[in-house]
Amino acid sequence: MKTNVLGVQYDNVTMAEALDTARALLQRPEASYCVTPNAEMAYEALHDESFRAILNEASLVLPDGAGVVLGAKILKTPLKEKVAGIDFAANLLGVLEETGGRLYLLGGKPGIAELAAENMKKTHPKLCICGTADGYFDTEKEQRIIEDINEKKPDLLFVCLGFPKQELWIDTHKHELGAKVCMGIGGSLDVFAGTVKRAPVGFQKLGLEWLYRLIKQPSRFVRMLALPKFGFTVLLHGKQYLEK
């Protein structure tokens, strides 16, 4: 069941239901991808039709962020709950550990993917991380990375290039990648690596992770302006997108 929030078609699922869908996707022979649009991404998609199409064509579109959940509530098409991308990614590690699936990490600064892999193995000792590559590549190196991914045959590929670059990259290469499921997780790789701290639980419960990130990184202020713009657009024009 889909819920339209400013043109982005979210799957109206709980975390448990999202994981059940992911398990099914990991068993399919054909490739698929998951996206986790927050309010910032949804606002970008509102003004970029091609980016919106990439999001809506995903096999799983999860509401990452309190802003999206609040927007759906205002539009009287409530979502069951927020399904944060980082939590979904963390839970997928357990799914792979249970099923014997393979994970490949792509993105971040040099060394970050390796650090993340080490920490993931500490919490999930039986997890198979079959390969890593940083997110700094030219066309030649990119081709080598794609060849490495296909050689390692991961069941799940985390692409951590930041939005919209990671979604565009997945869309461009989805038919040549050997992974069963691709998913963009942005800066979550730094959290897994331990180089960036996630907002305290109190901020998470109040839906104020964005405020914590802004406090820690004031340079994000311009990007954060998308959040109030998203809210105002929902209030003023949200209803018209339900009809599209």
PDB file of C-alpha atoms in Angstrom:
ATOM      1  CA  MET A   1       0.000   0.000   0.000  1.00  0.00           C
ATOM      2  CA  LYS A   2       1.456   3.358  -1.071  1.00  0.00           C
ATOM      3  CA  THR A   3       1.111   6.760   0.597  1.00  0.00           C
ATOM      4  CA  ASN A   4       1.663   9.879  -1.529  1.00  0.00           C
ATOM      5  CA  VAL A   5       3.582  12.695   0.180  1.00  0.00           C
ATOM      6  CA  LEU A   6       4.304  15.520  -2.290  1.00  0.00           C
ATOM      7  CA  GLY A   7       4.538  13.084  -5.168  1.00  0.00           C
ATOM      8  CA  VAL A   8       6.790  10.518  -3.476  1.00  0.00           C
ATOM      9  CA  GLN A   9       5.018   7.173  -3.165  1.00  0.00           C
ATOM     10  CA  TYR A  10       6.004   5.777   0.230  1.00  0.00           C
ATOM     11  CA  ASP A  11       5.382   2.190   1.277  1.00  0.00           C
ATOM     12  CA  ASN A  12       3.127   2.355   4.330  1.00  0.00           C
ATOM     13  CA  VAL A  13       4.931  -0.254   6.400  1.00  0.00           C
ATOM     14  CA  THR A  14       6.347  -0.847   9.839  1.00  0.00           C
ATOM     15  CA  MET A  15      10.006  -1.713  10.317  1.00  0.00           C
ATOM     16  CA  ALA A  16       9.103  -5.390  10.659  1.00  0.00           C
ATOM     17  CA  GLU A  17       7.075  -5.303   7.441  1.00  0.00           C
ATOM     18  CA  ALA A  18       9.891  -3.511   5.614  1.00  0.00           C
ATOM     19  CA  LEU A  19      12.334  -6.211   6.710  1.00  0.00           C
ATOM     20  CA  ASP A  20       9.962  -8.941   5.525  1.00  0.00           C
ATOM     21  CA  THR A  21       9.848  -7.250   2.116  1.00  0.00           C
ATOM     22  CA  ALA A  22      13.643  -6.994   2.077  1.00  0.00           C
ATOM     23  CA  ARG A  23      13.956 -10.707   2.852  1.00  0.00           C
ATOM     24  CA  ALA A  24      11.720 -11.457  -0.119  1.00  0.00           C
ATOM     25  CA  LEU A  25      13.706  -9.147  -2.406  1.00  0.00           C
ATOM     26  CA  LEU A  26      16.952 -10.829  -1.373  1.00  0.00           C
ATOM     27  CA  GLN A  27      15.544 -14.164  -2.526  1.00  0.00           C
ATOM     28  CA  ARG A  28      14.599 -12.917  -5.983  1.00  0.00           C
ATOM     29  CA  PRO A  29      16.978 -13.531  -8.894  1.00  0.00           C
ATOM     30  CA  GLU A  30      16.373 -10.100 -10.441  1.00  0.00           C
ATOM     31  CA  ALA A  31      18.014  -6.956  -9.087  1.00  0.00           C
ATOM     32  CA  SER A  32      16.074  -4.360  -7.094  1.00  0.00           C
ATOM     33  CA  TYR A  33      16.786  -1.307  -4.988  1.00  0.00           C
ATOM     34  CA  CYS A  34      15.463   0.404  -1.869  1.00  0.00           C
ATOM     35  CA  VAL A  35      15.325   4.119  -1.055  1.00  0.00           C
ATOM     36  CA  THR A  36      14.719   5.960   2.217  1.00  0.00           C
ATOM     37  CA  PRO A  37      13.609   9.517   1.374  1.00  0.00           C
ATOM     38  CA  ASN A  38      13.512  11.989   4.255  1.00  0.00           C
ATOM     39  CA  ALA A  39      11.886  15.436   4.022  1.00  0.00           C
ATOM     40  CA  GLU A  40      14.983  16.928   2.397  1.00  0.00           C
ATOM     41  CA  MET A  41      14.994  14.279  -0.316  1.00  0.00           C
ATOM     42  CA  ALA A  42      11.234  14.564  -0.817  1.00  0.00           C
ATOM     43  CA  TYR A  43      11.544  18.322  -1.287  1.00  0.00           C
ATOM     44  CA  GLU A  44      14.321  17.767  -3.837  1.00  0.00           C
ATOM     45  CA  ALA A  45      12.137  15.231  -5.647  1.00  0.00           C
ATOM     46  CA  LEU A  46       9.284  17.731  -5.744  1.00  0.00           C
ATOM     47  CA  HIS A  47      11.391  19.957  -8.003  1.00  0.00           C
ATOM     48  CA  ASP A  48      13.270  17.230  -9.889  1.00  0.00           C
ATOM     49  CA  GLU A  49      10.978  14.950 -11.858  1.00  0.00           C
ATOM     50  CA  SER A  50      13.739  12.520 -12.850  1.00  0.00           C
ATOM     51  CA  PHE A  51      14.876  12.124  -9.230  1.00  0.00           C
ATOM     52  CA  ARG A  52      11.255  11.621  -8.147  1.00  0.00           C
ATOM     53  CA  ALA A  53      10.872   8.902 -10.776  1.00  0.00           C
ATOM     54  CA  ILE A  54      13.965   7.089  -9.463  1.00  0.00           C
ATOM     55  CA  LEU A  55      12.523   7.123  -5.945  1.00  0.00           C
ATOM     56  CA  ASN A  56       9.094   5.942  -7.037  1.00  0.00           C
ATOM     57  CA  GLU A  57      10.463   3.126  -9.177  1.00  0.00           C
ATOM     58  CA  ALA A  58      12.248   1.565  -6.198  1.00  0.00           C
ATOM     59  CA  SER A  59      10.994  -1.765  -4.892  1.00  0.00           C
ATOM     60  CA  LEU A  60      10.818  -0.316  -1.394  1.00  0.00           C
ATOM     61  CA  VAL A  61      10.344   3.382  -0.524  1.00  0.00           C
ATOM     62  CA  LEU A  62      10.668   3.983   3.218  1.00  0.00           C
ATOM     63  CA  PRO A  63       9.714   7.121   5.202  1.00  0.00           C
ATOM     64  CA  ASP A  64      12.995   8.191   6.781  1.00  0.00           C
ATOM     65  CA  GLY A  65      12.293  11.092   9.085  1.00  0.00           C
ATOM     66  CA  ALA A  66       9.693  12.580  11.382  1.00  0.00           C
ATOM     67  CA  GLY A  67       9.014  15.327   8.816  1.00  0.00           C
ATOM     68  CA  VAL A  68       7.686  12.855   6.272  1.00  0.00           C
ATOM     69  CA  VAL A  69       5.508  11.106   8.873  1.00  0.00           C
ATOM     70  CA  LEU A  70       4.138  14.464  10.060  1.00  0.00           C
ATOM     71  CA  GLY A  71       3.499  15.544   6.456  1.00  0.00           C
ATOM     72  CA  ALA A  72       1.495  12.383   5.799  1.00  0.00           C
ATOM     73  CA  LYS A  73      -0.507  12.985   8.980  1.00  0.00           C
ATOM     74  CA  ILE A  74      -1.299  16.564   7.954  1.00  0.00           C
ATOM     75  CA  LEU A  75      -2.533  15.262   4.606  1.00  0.00           C
ATOM     76  CA  LYS A  76      -4.765  12.790   6.498  1.00  0.00           C
ATOM     77  CA  THR A  77      -2.987   9.837   4.890  1.00  0.00           C
ATOM     78  CA  PRO A  78      -0.994   8.710   7.933  1.00  0.00           C
ATOM     79  CA  LEU A  79       1.961   6.394   7.689  1.00  0.00           C
ATOM     80  CA  LYS A  80       2.297   3.557  10.197  1.00  0.00           C
ATOM     81  CA  GLU A  81       5.647   4.758  11.485  1.00  0.00           C
ATOM     82  CA  LYS A  82       8.990   6.274  10.626  1.00  0.00           C
ATOM     83  CA  VAL A  83      11.405   3.710   9.206  1.00  0.00           C
ATOM     84  CA  ALA A  84      14.797   5.353   9.596  1.00  0.00           C
ATOM     85  CA  GLY A  85      17.287   4.363   6.924  1.00  0.00           C
ATOM     86  CA  ILE A  86      20.124   3.786   9.372  1.00  0.00           C
ATOM     87  CA  ASP A  87      17.974   1.538  11.574  1.00  0.00           C
ATOM     88  CA  PHE A  88      16.712  -0.371   8.554  1.00  0.00           C
ATOM     89  CA  ALA A  89      20.289  -0.834   7.317  1.00  0.00           C
ATOM     90  CA  ALA A  90      21.401  -2.013  10.773  1.00  0.00           C
ATOM     91  CA  ASN A  91      18.551  -4.526  10.915  1.00  0.00           C
ATOM     92  CA  LEU A  92      19.459  -5.799   7.459  1.00  0.00           C
ATOM     93  CA  LEU A  93      22.827  -6.845   8.856  1.00  0.00           C
ATOM     94  CA  GLY A  94      20.982  -9.281  11.097  1.00  0.00           C
ATOM     95  CA  VAL A  95      18.960 -10.555   8.153  1.00  0.00           C
ATOM     96  CA  LEU A  96      22.136 -11.242   6.174  1.00  0.00           C
ATOM     97  CA  GLU A  97      23.756 -12.917   9.162  1.00  0.00           C
ATOM     98  CA  GLU A  98      20.746 -15.215   9.531  1.00  0.00           C
ATOM     99  CA  THR A  99      20.536 -16.106   5.861  1.00  0.00           C
ATOM    100  CA  GLY A 100      24.240 -16.239   5.051  1.00  0.00           C
ATOM    101  CA  GLY A 101      23.920 -13.312   2.661  1.00  0.00           C
ATOM    102  CA  ARG A 102      26.852 -11.244   1.434  1.00  0.00           C
ATOM    103  CA  LEU A 103      27.321  -7.479   1.853  1.00  0.00           C
ATOM    104  CA  TYR A 104      29.418  -4.990  -0.128  1.00  0.00           C
ATOM    105  CA  LEU A 105      30.129  -1.461   1.122  1.00  0.00           C
ATOM    106  CA  LEU A 106      30.707   1.335  -1.400  1.00  0.00           C
ATOM    107  CA  GLY A 107      31.320   4.935  -0.400  1.00  0.00           C
ATOM    108  CA  GLY A 108      32.793   7.286   2.147  1.00  0.00           C
ATOM    109  CA  LYS A 109      36.309   8.605   2.423  1.00  0.00           C
ATOM    110  CA  PRO A 110      39.208   6.167   1.999  1.00  0.00           C
ATOM    111  CA  GLY A 111      39.283   3.788   4.975  1.00  0.00           C
ATOM    112  CA  ILE A 112      35.738   4.505   6.178  1.00  0.00           C
ATOM    113  CA  ALA A 113      34.151   1.441   4.552  1.00  0.00           C
ATOM    114  CA  GLU A 114      36.825  -0.764   6.108  1.00  0.00           C
ATOM    115  CA  LEU A 115      36.208   0.746   9.561  1.00  0.00           C
ATOM    116  CA  ALA A 116      32.477   0.263   9.137  1.00  0.00           C
ATOM    117  CA  ALA A 117      33.045  -3.349   8.116  1.00  0.00           C
ATOM    118  CA  GLU A 118      35.120  -3.984  11.252  1.00  0.00           C
ATOM    119  CA  ASN A 119      32.414  -2.571  13.506  1.00  0.00           C
ATOM    120  CA  MET A 120      29.649  -4.452  11.709  1.00  0.00           C
ATOM    121  CA  LYS A 121      31.577  -7.678  12.257  1.00  0.00           C
ATOM    122  CA  LYS A 122      31.838  -6.931  15.981  1.00  0.00           C
ATOM    123  CA  THR A 123      28.062  -6.819  16.349  1.00  0.00           C
ATOM    124  CA  HIS A 124      27.374  -9.509  13.723  1.00  0.00           C
ATOM    125  CA  PRO A 125      30.309 -11.964  13.828  1.00  0.00           C
ATOM    126  CA  LYS A 126      28.824 -14.285  11.203  1.00  0.00           C
ATOM    127  CA  LEU A 127      28.145 -11.478   8.729  1.00  0.00           C
ATOM    128  CA  CYS A 128      29.943 -11.910   5.400  1.00  0.00           C
ATOM    129  CA  ILE A 129      31.271  -8.585   4.095  1.00  0.00           C
ATOM    130  CA  CYS A 130      32.619  -9.583   0.720  1.00  0.00           C
ATOM    131  CA  GLY A 131      34.092  -6.251  -0.404  1.00  0.00           C
ATOM    132  CA  THR A 132      34.594  -2.544   0.200  1.00  0.00           C
ATOM    133  CA  ALA A 133      35.465   0.504  -1.897  1.00  0.00           C
ATOM    134  CA  ASP A 134      35.625   4.209  -1.116  1.00  0.00           C
ATOM    135  CA  GLY A 135      33.453   6.808  -2.810  1.00  0.00           C
ATOM    136  CA  TYR A 136      36.253   8.729  -4.508  1.00  0.00           C
ATOM    137  CA  PHE A 137      36.541   7.407  -8.033  1.00  0.00           C
ATOM    138  CA  ASP A 138      36.947   8.519 -11.622  1.00  0.00           C
ATOM    139  CA  THR A 139      35.460   6.694 -14.602  1.00  0.00           C
ATOM    140  CA  GLU A 140      38.312   4.192 -14.798  1.00  0.00           C
ATOM    141  CA  LYS A 141      38.236   3.352 -11.093  1.00  0.00           C
ATOM    142  CA  GLU A 142      34.439   3.217 -11.180  1.00  0.00           C
ATOM    143  CA  GLN A 143      34.565   0.468 -13.775  1.00  0.00           C
ATOM    144  CA  ARG A 144      37.008  -1.510 -11.637  1.00  0.00           C
ATOM    145  CA  ILE A 145      34.648  -1.140  -8.675  1.00  0.00           C
ATOM    146  CA  ILE A 146      31.706  -2.409 -10.717  1.00  0.00           C
ATOM    147  CA  GLU A 147      33.797  -5.371 -11.873  1.00  0.00           C
ATOM    148  CA  ASP A 148      34.794  -6.072  -8.255  1.00  0.00           C
ATOM    149  CA  ILE A 149      31.153  -5.940  -7.113  1.00  0.00           C
ATOM    150  CA  ASN A 150      30.147  -8.372  -9.840  1.00  0.00           C
ATOM    151  CA  GLU A 151      33.039 -10.686  -9.010  1.00  0.00           C
ATOM    152  CA  LYS A 152      32.155 -10.704  -5.280  1.00  0.00           C
ATOM    153  CA  LYS A 153      28.415 -11.255  -5.996  1.00  0.00           C
ATOM    154  CA  PRO A 154      26.937  -9.495  -2.948  1.00  0.00           C
ATOM    155  CA  ASP A 155      23.328 -10.078  -2.019  1.00  0.00           C
ATOM    156  CA  LEU A 156      23.149  -6.532  -0.645  1.00  0.00           C
ATOM    157  CA  LEU A 157      25.078  -3.450  -1.771  1.00  0.00           C
ATOM    158  CA  PHE A 158      25.168  -0.350   0.430  1.00  0.00           C
ATOM    159  CA  VAL A 159      25.952   2.730  -1.679  1.00  0.00           C
ATOM    160  CA  CYS A 160      27.066   5.642   0.473  1.00  0.00           C
ATOM    161  CA  LEU A 161      27.636   8.652  -1.788  1.00  0.00           C
ATOM    162  CA  GLY A 162      25.062  11.065  -0.347  1.00  0.00           C
ATOM    163  CA  PHE A 163      21.815  11.939  -2.037  1.00  0.00           C
ATOM    164  CA  PRO A 164      20.971  12.356  -4.860  1.00  0.00           C
ATOM    165  CA  LYS A 165      24.293  11.030  -6.145  1.00  0.00           C
ATOM    166  CA  GLN A 166      23.865   7.566  -4.649  1.00  0.00           C
ATOM    167  CA  GLU A 167      20.338   7.122  -6.032  1.00  0.00           C
ATOM    168  CA  LEU A 168      21.446   8.357  -9.458  1.00  0.00           C
ATOM    169  CA  TRP A 169      24.429   5.998  -9.373  1.00  0.00           C
ATOM    170  CA  ILE A 170      22.256   3.021  -8.489  1.00  0.00           C
ATOM    171  CA  ASP A 171      19.762   3.901 -11.204  1.00  0.00           C
ATOM    172  CA  THR A 172      22.521   4.278 -13.806  1.00  0.00           C
ATOM    173  CA  HIS A 173      24.252   1.001 -12.984  1.00  0.00           C
ATOM    174  CA  LYS A 174      21.422  -1.193 -11.641  1.00  0.00           C
ATOM    175  CA  HIS A 175      21.370  -3.420 -14.730  1.00  0.00           C
ATOM    176  CA  GLU A 176      25.114  -4.073 -14.712  1.00  0.00           C
ATOM    177  CA  LEU A 177      25.541  -4.718 -10.989  1.00  0.00           C
ATOM    178  CA  GLY A 178      25.545  -8.255  -9.644  1.00  0.00           C
ATOM    179  CA  ALA A 179      23.898  -7.325  -6.331  1.00  0.00           C
ATOM    180  CA  LYS A 180      20.369  -8.556  -5.636  1.00  0.00           C
ATOM    181  CA  VAL A 181      19.437  -5.446  -3.642  1.00  0.00           C
ATOM    182  CA  CYS A 182      21.058  -2.002  -3.703  1.00  0.00           C
ATOM    183  CA  MET A 183      20.374   0.661  -1.109  1.00  0.00           C
ATOM    184  CA  GLY A 184      21.733   4.171  -0.584  1.00  0.00           C
ATOM    185  CA  ILE A 185      22.538   4.899   3.058  1.00  0.00           C
ATOM    186  CA  GLY A 186      24.444   8.191   2.742  1.00  0.00           C
ATOM    187  CA  GLY A 187      26.314   9.316   5.841  1.00  0.00           C
ATOM    188  CA  SER A 188      25.167   6.271   7.813  1.00  0.00           C
ATOM    189  CA  LEU A 189      28.414   4.605   6.779  1.00  0.00           C
ATOM    190  CA  ASP A 190      30.308   7.151   8.906  1.00  0.00           C
ATOM    191  CA  VAL A 191      28.087   6.253  11.858  1.00  0.00           C
ATOM    192  CA  PHE A 192      28.784   2.556  11.355  1.00  0.00           C
ATOM    193  CA  ALA A 193      32.490   3.415  11.111  1.00  0.00           C
ATOM    194  CA  GLY A 194      32.311   5.338  14.395  1.00  0.00           C
ATOM    195  CA  THR A 195      33.683   8.578  12.940  1.00  0.00           C
ATOM    196  CA  VAL A 196      30.331  10.357  13.313  1.00  0.00           C
ATOM    197  CA  LYS A 197      28.004  10.019  16.280  1.00  0.00           C
ATOM    198  CA  ARG A 198      24.294   9.563  15.784  1.00  0.00           C
ATOM    199  CA  ALA A 199      21.918  11.869  17.651  1.00  0.00           C
ATOM    200  CA  PRO A 200      21.168  10.785  21.237  1.00  0.00           C
ATOM    201  CA  VAL A 201      18.071   8.655  21.739  1.00  0.00           C
ATOM    202  CA  GLY A 202      16.190  11.620  23.206  1.00  0.00           C
ATOM    203  CA  PHE A 203      16.615  13.599  19.987  1.00  0.00           C
ATOM    204  CA  GLN A 204      15.593  10.538  17.962  1.00  0.00           C
ATOM    205  CA  LYS A 205      12.384  10.003  19.926  1.00  0.00           C
ATOM    206  CA  LEU A 206      11.417  13.665  19.544  1.00  0.00           C
ATOM    207  CA  GLY A 207      12.124  13.616  15.810  1.00  0.00           C
ATOM    208  CA  LEU A 208      14.895  16.162  16.261  1.00  0.00           C
ATOM    209  CA  GLU A 209      17.882  14.337  14.772  1.00  0.00           C
ATOM    210  CA  TRP A 210      18.084  17.137  12.195  1.00  0.00           C
ATOM    211  CA  LEU A 211      18.582  19.662  15.029  1.00  0.00           C
ATOM    212  CA  TYR A 212      21.374  17.605  16.562  1.00  0.00           C
ATOM    213  CA  ARG A 213      23.133  17.394  13.176  1.00  0.00           C
ATOM    214  CA  LEU A 214      22.731  21.140  12.724  1.00  0.00           C
ATOM    215  CA  ILE A 215      24.210  21.833  16.160  1.00  0.00           C
ATOM    216  CA  LYS A 216      27.158  19.582  15.382  1.00  0.00           C
ATOM    217  CA  GLN A 217      27.554  20.860  11.805  1.00  0.00           C
ATOM    218  CA  PRO A 218      26.334  24.473  11.454  1.00  0.00           C
ATOM    219  CA  SER A 219      27.529  24.375   7.841  1.00  0.00           C
ATOM    220  CA  ARG A 220      24.444  22.231   7.105  1.00  0.00           C
ATOM    221  CA  PHE A 221      22.195  25.267   7.652  1.00  0.00           C
ATOM    222  CA  VAL A 222      21.511  25.901   3.956  1.00  0.00           C
ATOM    223  CA  ARG A 223      20.633  22.244   3.383  1.00  0.00           C
ATOM    224  CA  MET A 224      18.362  22.272   6.421  1.00  0.00           C
ATOM    225  CA  LEU A 225      16.258  25.040   4.885  1.00  0.00           C
ATOM    226  CA  ALA A 226      14.629  22.279   2.836  1.00  0.00           C
ATOM    227  CA  LEU A 227      12.879  21.062   6.004  1.00  0.00           C
ATOM    228  CA  PRO A 228      10.709  24.146   6.672  1.00  0.00           C
ATOM    229  CA  LYS A 229      10.144  24.480   2.912  1.00  0.00           C
ATOM    230  CA  PHE A 230       8.880  20.914   2.861  1.00  0.00           C
ATOM    231  CA  GLY A 231       6.554  21.640   5.790  1.00  0.00           C
ATOM    232  CA  PHE A 232       5.122  24.818   4.241  1.00  0.00           C
ATOM    233  CA  THR A 233       4.579  23.045   0.919  1.00  0.00           C
ATOM    234  CA  VAL A 234       2.655  20.255   2.633  1.00  0.00           C
ATOM    235  CA  LEU A 235       0.471  22.778   4.449  1.00  0.00           C
ATOM    236  CA  LEU A 236      -0.209  24.983   1.436  1.00  0.00           C
ATOM    237  CA  HIS A 237      -0.174  22.660  -1.559  1.00  0.00           C
ATOM    238  CA  GLY A 238      -0.006  19.085  -0.268  1.00  0.00           C
ATOM    239  CA  LYS A 239      -3.589  18.160  -1.169  1.00  0.00           C
ATOM    240  CA  GLN A 240      -3.055  18.700  -4.889  1.00  0.00           C
ATOM    241  CA  TYR A 241      -0.309  16.051  -4.985  1.00  0.00           C
ATOM    242  CA  LEU A 242      -2.699  13.436  -3.624  1.00  0.00           C
ATOM    243  CA  GLU A 243      -4.633  13.705  -6.871  1.00  0.00           C
ATOM    244  CA  LYS A 244      -1.606  13.075  -9.084  1.00  0.00           C
TER     245      LYS A 244
END
